[in-house]
Amino acid sequence: MDSQTSQSSQASQSPHTFQVDLRGLVDLLSHHLYSSPRVYLRELLQNAVDAITARRAEQPDAPARVRLYADPGGGLRVEDTGIGLTESDVHSLLATIGRSSKRADGVQAARSDFLGQFGIGLLACFVVAERIRVVSRSARTPDAPPVEWTASDDGSYTVRTLPAAEHPEPGTTVHLVARAGAGEWLARERVLALARDFGALLPYDVRVDEEEVTDLPAPWDRSYPSPANRRVALARHCHDLFGFTPLDSIELNVPLAGIRGVAYVLPSAVSPAQRAGHRVHLKGMLLTERAEQLLPDWAFFVRCVLDTDSLRPTASRESLYEDETLAAVREALGERIRSWLTGLAAGDPERLAAFLSVHHLGVKSLARHDREMLRTMLPWLPFETTDGRLSLEEFAQRHPVVHFTRTVEEYRQVAPIASAQGVGVINGGYTYDSELVEALPSVRPGTVVAELDADTVTAHLDAVDPAEELALAGFLAAARSRLDPLGCDVVLRAFHPLSVPALHLDDRAARHEQARAEAEQGADDLWAGILGSLRGGAPRARLVLNHLNPLIRRISSLGDPELIGTATESLYGQALLMAQRPLRPADSALLNRAFIGLLEWATNGEEGR
């Protein structure tokens, strides 16, 4: 290899510097990293606050002021009394994308005190500004002259030093000139609203045109004349912040995690699937209004607002980074809400009852996995039962065996008959209810829990005298032949209440078999064969006729098989409607046919008289 080739090879291997298209990067920030241009003001406040924090780390008595001045001509000026920058700082920090002043010498040790961790800072301001001018004087190097850095959104910038008189005190002033169409973001009222939203809890003196931005101490840290006054003040704060008046407020004080705040209990029920949006401040600066992963899933009935110095933000600083710290905080906050519930159960049953009337679903979700919470809530959680709306504790005291159904349909089928027979039943068809009933023996030793199905109900009904049933064999045969195509048997029993002529009973196995049979009928040969192979013991629904009911007695005395069939179809349809079962097309057709048949029978009988 000759020397020329060697030199060419070495040249091709020499490192190159990435070229950054600033306009493309701004577009990336505005459309993908940040949710709204409003975050530009948070970045300005954040840089100012971090600069003050850095200066105070070296000069504890240094002034701590941030001032924002909106220019009627479409500009904004932000002044701070922070650490400031030298000319070398400007070249290495402001003009180098991705580098953070928090990495500068002497600041690294105090970096946990800063809000910003990603060095994006001023770059976000190009979302609303076409030009940025920064004038800064270093507090660390008092003899250094002020320095001016001016940048445009085309990626160009200039740096020059200024006479000391142009910036006599240490600190930084940032001037923004609005880009076309973004002037509204720099208007005074918008700046004031954003500053108050982002910076109300900041620890320094922040003002917009001398109008105060900060509102300290935070509402949850203030002293109040009485607990009642505190509740009223926090309720007002919740209404101003979230737009609703809470049922109650829960203190969220976790010193080990550096968390202070409050959880507000929603006044109306919400779906467990609805993700709650919580307001999280990081060292006083609003991080996000939509933190979803802050609380356990079961705590969907509260909205939180808190300040923390331990949680990590994501790169956009608009959400929380999922890590072990967040998991520990989530558990600790869940424990605070759990303790609040326990305290209500022990000392304020009226407030607990008011809470559970709205949010029993959330507590049931918690109690599924927390046996102590289930034990605490036993006297309070409401369940639908044949004895009315009762707690599990009350129901278990009344009935030696706690019967329950797994579906609402099953409950509607058996509830009237079971109640008349003295059998108590809990409707376990609602969310979490069957799981909690089955867990009852684990927190109430000695309690017997049994699922109530169609076979159990039928077993509780009195059998008819064999001789009487034999005498009605023709009637039963005609009735069975009519309902056989529907996959339903007919049985005769004696039960109360007398007003119920017939009862339709099936279980999940029967419904499954019915659905399989219907699918098989509508399938092609291949699928019909596959579905047919899945046929089990062919469980069937049952129409239980009440031998004690006068109407059943009259129908059973009929001699016309066709009329018996029509009457049986009518009883079948009426039993389905009483159980509030959804009607299949075949059921609807049957009801229509039976109704017409009875009308024809009635009118023909009238003509023959």
Tab-separated table of C-alpha atoms in Angstrom, residues 189-476:
chain	number	residue	atom	x	y	z
A	189	GLU	CA	-52.227	37.606	30.297
A	190	ARG	CA	-51.137	34.301	28.764
A	191	VAL	CA	-47.679	34.614	30.351
A	192	LEU	CA	-49.209	35.382	33.761
A	193	ALA	CA	-51.621	32.431	33.533
A	194	LEU	CA	-48.853	30.033	32.482
A	195	ALA	CA	-46.468	31.323	35.139
A	196	ARG	CA	-49.058	30.802	37.869
A	197	ASP	CA	-49.934	27.375	36.564
A	198	PHE	CA	-46.336	26.192	36.359
A	199	GLY	CA	-44.736	28.172	39.172
A	200	ALA	CA	-47.279	28.711	41.960
A	201	LEU	CA	-45.273	26.482	44.340
A	202	LEU	CA	-41.750	27.634	43.424
A	203	PRO	CA	-39.619	28.537	46.468
A	204	TYR	CA	-38.377	31.877	45.049
A	205	ASP	CA	-39.899	35.286	44.395
A	206	VAL	CA	-41.432	35.063	40.906
A	207	ARG	CA	-43.455	37.919	39.423
A	208	VAL	CA	-44.948	38.994	36.083
A	209	ASP	CA	-44.771	42.798	35.794
A	210	GLU	CA	-44.528	42.878	39.610
A	211	GLU	CA	-47.686	40.756	39.966
A	212	GLU	CA	-47.031	37.779	42.248
A	213	VAL	CA	-46.955	34.311	40.727
A	214	THR	CA	-46.099	32.123	43.695
A	215	ASP	CA	-48.743	31.228	46.282
A	216	LEU	CA	-46.968	29.752	49.275
A	217	PRO	CA	-47.275	27.862	51.459
A	218	ALA	CA	-49.193	25.247	49.473
A	219	PRO	CA	-52.834	24.831	50.585
A	220	TRP	CA	-52.051	21.503	52.254
A	221	ASP	CA	-49.155	23.024	54.233
A	222	ARG	CA	-51.080	25.978	55.654
A	223	SER	CA	-52.385	26.324	59.187
A	224	TYR	CA	-56.130	26.599	59.705
A	225	PRO	CA	-58.207	27.509	62.784
A	226	SER	CA	-59.966	24.122	62.829
A	227	PRO	CA	-60.297	20.846	60.877
A	228	ALA	CA	-63.594	22.116	59.483
A	229	ASN	CA	-61.908	25.262	58.160
A	230	ARG	CA	-59.192	23.120	56.622
A	231	ARG	CA	-61.758	20.921	54.830
A	232	VAL	CA	-63.544	23.991	53.473
A	233	ALA	CA	-60.282	25.551	52.243
A	234	LEU	CA	-59.099	22.344	50.585
A	235	ALA	CA	-62.532	21.844	48.986
A	236	ARG	CA	-62.267	25.354	47.534
A	237	HIS	CA	-58.761	24.576	46.272
A	238	CYS	CA	-60.024	21.372	44.632
A	239	HIS	CA	-62.863	23.231	42.938
A	240	ASP	CA	-60.488	25.877	41.600
A	241	LEU	CA	-58.004	23.256	40.415
A	242	PHE	CA	-60.126	20.351	39.165
A	243	GLY	CA	-63.605	21.852	38.809
A	244	PHE	CA	-65.444	19.717	41.377
A	245	THR	CA	-66.220	19.856	45.096
A	246	PRO	CA	-64.765	16.714	46.699
A	247	LEU	CA	-66.500	14.326	49.053
A	248	ASP	CA	-63.410	14.474	51.219
A	249	SER	CA	-59.689	15.193	51.139
A	250	ILE	CA	-56.865	12.821	52.084
A	251	GLU	CA	-53.479	14.011	53.334
A	252	LEU	CA	-50.576	12.650	51.278
A	253	ASN	CA	-47.542	13.192	53.476
A	254	VAL	CA	-44.645	10.820	52.759
A	255	PRO	CA	-41.511	12.503	54.209
A	256	LEU	CA	-39.155	9.665	53.271
A	257	ALA	CA	-40.135	10.111	49.612
A	258	GLY	CA	-40.124	13.906	49.818
A	259	ILE	CA	-43.842	14.104	49.043
A	260	ARG	CA	-46.459	16.514	50.341
A	261	GLY	CA	-49.907	16.913	48.879
A	262	VAL	CA	-53.549	15.954	49.006
A	263	ALA	CA	-55.912	13.515	47.288
A	264	TYR	CA	-59.435	14.699	46.562
A	265	VAL	CA	-62.261	12.155	46.555
A	266	LEU	CA	-64.482	12.446	43.495
A	267	PRO	CA	-68.144	13.297	44.227
A	268	SER	CA	-69.499	10.915	41.569
A	269	ALA	CA	-68.738	7.381	40.436
A	270	VAL	CA	-66.253	6.769	37.630
A	271	SER	CA	-65.324	3.693	35.641
A	272	PRO	CA	-62.385	1.653	36.996
A	273	ALA	CA	-61.006	1.699	33.451
A	274	GLN	CA	-60.869	5.492	33.403
A	275	ARG	CA	-57.300	6.670	33.924
A	276	ALA	CA	-57.086	9.460	36.467
A	277	GLY	CA	-54.982	12.542	35.741
A	278	HIS	CA	-53.014	13.824	38.751
A	279	ARG	CA	-51.083	17.100	39.121
A	280	VAL	CA	-47.454	16.590	40.086
A	281	HIS	CA	-45.030	19.370	40.983
A	282	LEU	CA	-41.307	18.666	40.979
A	283	LYS	CA	-39.529	20.868	43.533
A	284	GLY	CA	-42.355	23.373	43.172
A	285	MET	CA	-42.535	23.397	39.351
A	286	LEU	CA	-45.600	21.836	37.754
A	287	LEU	CA	-44.430	18.744	35.921
A	288	THR	CA	-47.705	17.337	34.603
A	289	GLU	CA	-51.445	17.527	35.021
A	290	ARG	CA	-51.952	14.018	33.659
A	291	ALA	CA	-49.801	11.690	35.769
A	292	GLU	CA	-51.640	8.378	35.398
A	293	GLN	CA	-49.296	5.924	37.098
A	294	LEU	CA	-49.021	7.772	40.412
A	295	LEU	CA	-51.556	5.683	42.375
A	296	PRO	CA	-52.532	1.994	42.459
A	297	ASP	CA	-55.177	1.025	39.896
A	298	TRP	CA	-57.816	0.523	42.599
A	299	ALA	CA	-57.578	4.179	43.714
A	300	PHE	CA	-59.445	5.476	40.678
A	301	PHE	CA	-61.850	7.450	42.883
A	302	VAL	CA	-59.390	10.240	43.795
A	303	ARG	CA	-57.495	13.031	42.039
A	304	CYS	CA	-54.147	14.063	43.507
A	305	VAL	CA	-52.059	17.205	43.593
A	306	LEU	CA	-48.634	16.973	45.201
A	307	ASP	CA	-45.100	18.263	45.264
A	308	THR	CA	-42.111	15.918	45.230
A	309	ASP	CA	-38.338	16.104	45.101
A	310	SER	CA	-37.696	12.403	44.528
A	311	LEU	CA	-39.511	11.340	41.371
A	312	ARG	CA	-37.766	11.403	37.997
A	313	PRO	CA	-39.295	13.168	34.989
A	314	THR	CA	-39.078	11.863	31.442
A	315	ALA	CA	-37.125	13.745	28.771
A	316	SER	CA	-40.067	16.010	27.974
A	317	ARG	CA	-40.579	16.673	31.702
A	318	GLU	CA	-44.297	16.172	31.163
A	319	SER	CA	-44.666	12.748	32.797
A	320	LEU	CA	-43.006	10.503	35.363
A	321	TYR	CA	-40.298	7.962	34.706
A	322	GLU	CA	-41.390	4.465	35.690
A	323	ASP	CA	-38.734	3.165	38.080
A	324	GLU	CA	-38.359	1.647	41.554
A	325	THR	CA	-38.815	5.032	43.215
A	326	LEU	CA	-42.148	5.616	41.504
A	327	ALA	CA	-43.258	2.082	42.432
A	328	ALA	CA	-42.379	2.745	46.090
A	329	VAL	CA	-44.197	6.094	46.028
A	330	ARG	CA	-47.242	4.464	44.451
A	331	GLU	CA	-47.350	1.909	47.253
A	332	ALA	CA	-46.868	4.557	49.947
A	333	LEU	CA	-49.644	6.775	48.567
A	334	GLY	CA	-51.922	3.739	48.304
A	335	GLU	CA	-51.217	3.052	51.963
A	336	ARG	CA	-52.265	6.616	52.862
A	337	ILE	CA	-55.596	6.167	51.089
A	338	ARG	CA	-56.056	2.755	52.713
A	339	SER	CA	-55.389	4.282	56.159
A	340	TRP	CA	-57.938	6.993	55.464
A	341	LEU	CA	-60.578	4.348	54.722
A	342	THR	CA	-59.709	2.432	57.869
A	343	GLY	CA	-59.940	5.625	59.907
A	344	LEU	CA	-63.400	6.389	58.525
A	345	ALA	CA	-64.581	2.872	59.361
A	346	ALA	CA	-63.337	3.276	62.926
A	347	GLY	CA	-64.431	6.801	63.682
A	348	ASP	CA	-66.735	8.363	61.099
A	349	PRO	CA	-69.285	5.837	59.793
A	350	GLU	CA	-71.525	8.531	58.300
A	351	ARG	CA	-68.781	9.872	56.028
A	352	LEU	CA	-67.780	6.319	55.164
A	353	ALA	CA	-71.359	5.441	54.209
A	354	ALA	CA	-71.561	8.544	52.032
A	355	PHE	CA	-68.290	7.594	50.361
A	356	LEU	CA	-69.281	3.961	49.770
A	357	SER	CA	-72.639	4.948	48.322
A	358	VAL	CA	-70.630	6.426	45.446
A	359	HIS	CA	-67.319	4.537	45.342
A	360	HIS	CA	-67.978	1.045	46.718
A	361	LEU	CA	-66.536	-0.404	43.508
A	362	GLY	CA	-63.086	1.024	44.199
A	363	VAL	CA	-63.058	-0.313	47.753
A	364	LYS	CA	-64.206	-3.725	46.538
A	365	SER	CA	-61.360	-3.751	44.051
A	366	LEU	CA	-58.911	-3.046	46.887
A	367	ALA	CA	-60.511	-5.591	49.222
A	368	ARG	CA	-60.054	-8.391	46.663
A	369	HIS	CA	-56.298	-8.334	47.286
A	370	ASP	CA	-56.183	-6.925	50.806
A	371	ARG	CA	-57.710	-9.244	53.384
A	372	GLU	CA	-57.326	-6.687	56.170
A	373	MET	CA	-59.280	-4.143	54.137
A	374	LEU	CA	-61.965	-6.749	53.447
A	375	ARG	CA	-62.206	-7.488	57.176
A	376	THR	CA	-62.466	-3.768	57.946
A	377	MET	CA	-65.097	-3.129	55.286
A	378	LEU	CA	-67.274	-6.196	55.972
A	379	PRO	CA	-69.877	-4.203	57.926
A	380	TRP	CA	-69.996	-1.483	55.281
A	381	LEU	CA	-69.672	-2.729	51.698
A	382	PRO	CA	-73.150	-3.047	50.109
A	383	PHE	CA	-74.284	-6.133	48.161
A	384	GLU	CA	-77.537	-6.950	46.393
A	385	THR	CA	-79.227	-9.835	48.218
A	386	THR	CA	-82.621	-11.470	48.511
A	387	ASP	CA	-82.919	-9.712	51.900
A	388	GLY	CA	-82.314	-6.303	50.335
A	389	ARG	CA	-79.104	-4.292	50.126
A	390	LEU	CA	-76.889	-5.592	52.942
A	391	SER	CA	-73.250	-5.899	53.905
A	392	LEU	CA	-71.638	-9.340	53.874
A	393	GLU	CA	-71.406	-9.239	57.657
A	394	GLU	CA	-75.139	-8.618	58.077
A	395	PHE	CA	-76.030	-11.273	55.523
A	396	ALA	CA	-73.733	-13.893	57.088
A	397	GLN	CA	-75.290	-13.247	60.494
A	398	ARG	CA	-78.759	-13.979	59.076
A	399	HIS	CA	-77.957	-17.096	57.042
A	400	PRO	CA	-75.941	-20.160	58.103
A	401	VAL	CA	-74.987	-20.739	54.455
A	402	VAL	CA	-74.077	-17.790	52.246
A	403	HIS	CA	-75.404	-18.704	48.807
A	404	PHE	CA	-74.401	-16.632	45.801
A	405	THR	CA	-74.757	-16.636	42.036
A	406	ARG	CA	-71.954	-15.755	39.630
A	407	THR	CA	-74.086	-13.865	37.144
A	408	VAL	CA	-76.899	-11.348	37.328
A	409	GLU	CA	-78.992	-13.597	35.067
A	410	GLU	CA	-78.719	-16.523	37.466
A	411	TYR	CA	-79.639	-14.284	40.375
A	412	ARG	CA	-82.753	-13.009	38.612
A	413	GLN	CA	-83.793	-16.572	37.866
A	414	VAL	CA	-83.494	-17.918	41.385
A	415	ALA	CA	-83.954	-14.905	43.698
A	416	PRO	CA	-87.781	-14.913	43.984
A	417	ILE	CA	-88.021	-18.667	44.498
A	418	ALA	CA	-85.006	-18.937	46.809
A	419	SER	CA	-86.331	-16.102	48.950
A	420	ALA	CA	-89.741	-17.782	49.247
A	421	GLN	CA	-87.999	-20.991	50.312
A	422	GLY	CA	-86.023	-19.151	52.995
A	423	VAL	CA	-82.739	-19.474	51.107
A	424	GLY	CA	-80.703	-16.258	51.167
A	425	VAL	CA	-78.823	-15.431	47.984
A	426	ILE	CA	-76.230	-12.764	47.115
A	427	ASN	CA	-76.007	-11.439	43.591
A	428	GLY	CA	-72.354	-12.034	42.718
A	429	GLY	CA	-72.771	-10.989	39.110
A	430	TYR	CA	-71.514	-7.457	39.608
A	431	THR	CA	-67.845	-6.505	39.347
A	432	TYR	CA	-65.704	-8.108	42.093
A	433	ASP	CA	-68.725	-9.345	44.129
A	434	SER	CA	-68.372	-13.099	43.622
A	435	GLU	CA	-64.638	-12.895	44.402
A	436	LEU	CA	-65.341	-11.119	47.681
A	437	VAL	CA	-68.063	-13.570	48.706
A	438	GLU	CA	-65.727	-16.493	48.060
A	439	ALA	CA	-63.042	-14.765	50.165
A	440	LEU	CA	-65.437	-14.356	53.096
A	441	PRO	CA	-64.334	-17.505	55.016
A	442	SER	CA	-60.733	-16.269	55.015
A	443	VAL	CA	-61.662	-13.216	57.109
A	444	ARG	CA	-64.708	-14.681	58.890
A	445	PRO	CA	-63.769	-18.201	59.986
A	446	GLY	CA	-66.628	-20.673	60.120
A	447	THR	CA	-68.647	-18.999	57.373
A	448	VAL	CA	-69.987	-21.461	54.794
A	449	VAL	CA	-70.173	-20.138	51.228
A	450	ALA	CA	-71.883	-22.050	48.419
A	451	GLU	CA	-72.602	-21.203	44.820
A	452	LEU	CA	-76.298	-21.477	43.996
A	453	ASP	CA	-77.014	-22.972	40.585
A	454	ALA	CA	-80.078	-24.362	38.851
A	455	ASP	CA	-79.616	-27.841	40.336
A	456	THR	CA	-79.429	-26.445	43.868
A	457	VAL	CA	-82.609	-24.413	43.391
A	458	THR	CA	-84.469	-27.350	41.901
A	459	ALA	CA	-83.396	-29.476	44.857
A	460	HIS	CA	-84.965	-26.968	47.245
A	461	LEU	CA	-88.349	-27.200	45.483
A	462	ASP	CA	-90.886	-29.741	46.741
A	463	ALA	CA	-91.514	-32.787	44.578
A	464	VAL	CA	-95.070	-33.519	43.486
A	465	ASP	CA	-96.782	-36.657	44.759
A	466	PRO	CA	-95.826	-39.489	42.322
A	467	ALA	CA	-99.459	-40.471	41.786
A	468	GLU	CA	-100.429	-36.920	40.841
A	469	GLU	CA	-97.441	-36.582	38.526
A	470	LEU	CA	-98.301	-39.915	36.883
A	471	ALA	CA	-101.839	-38.692	36.273
A	472	LEU	CA	-100.401	-35.690	34.460
A	473	ALA	CA	-98.047	-37.761	32.276
A	474	GLY	CA	-99.940	-36.888	29.068
A	475	PHE	CA	-99.855	-33.180	29.838
A	476	LEU	CA	-96.117	-33.260	30.637
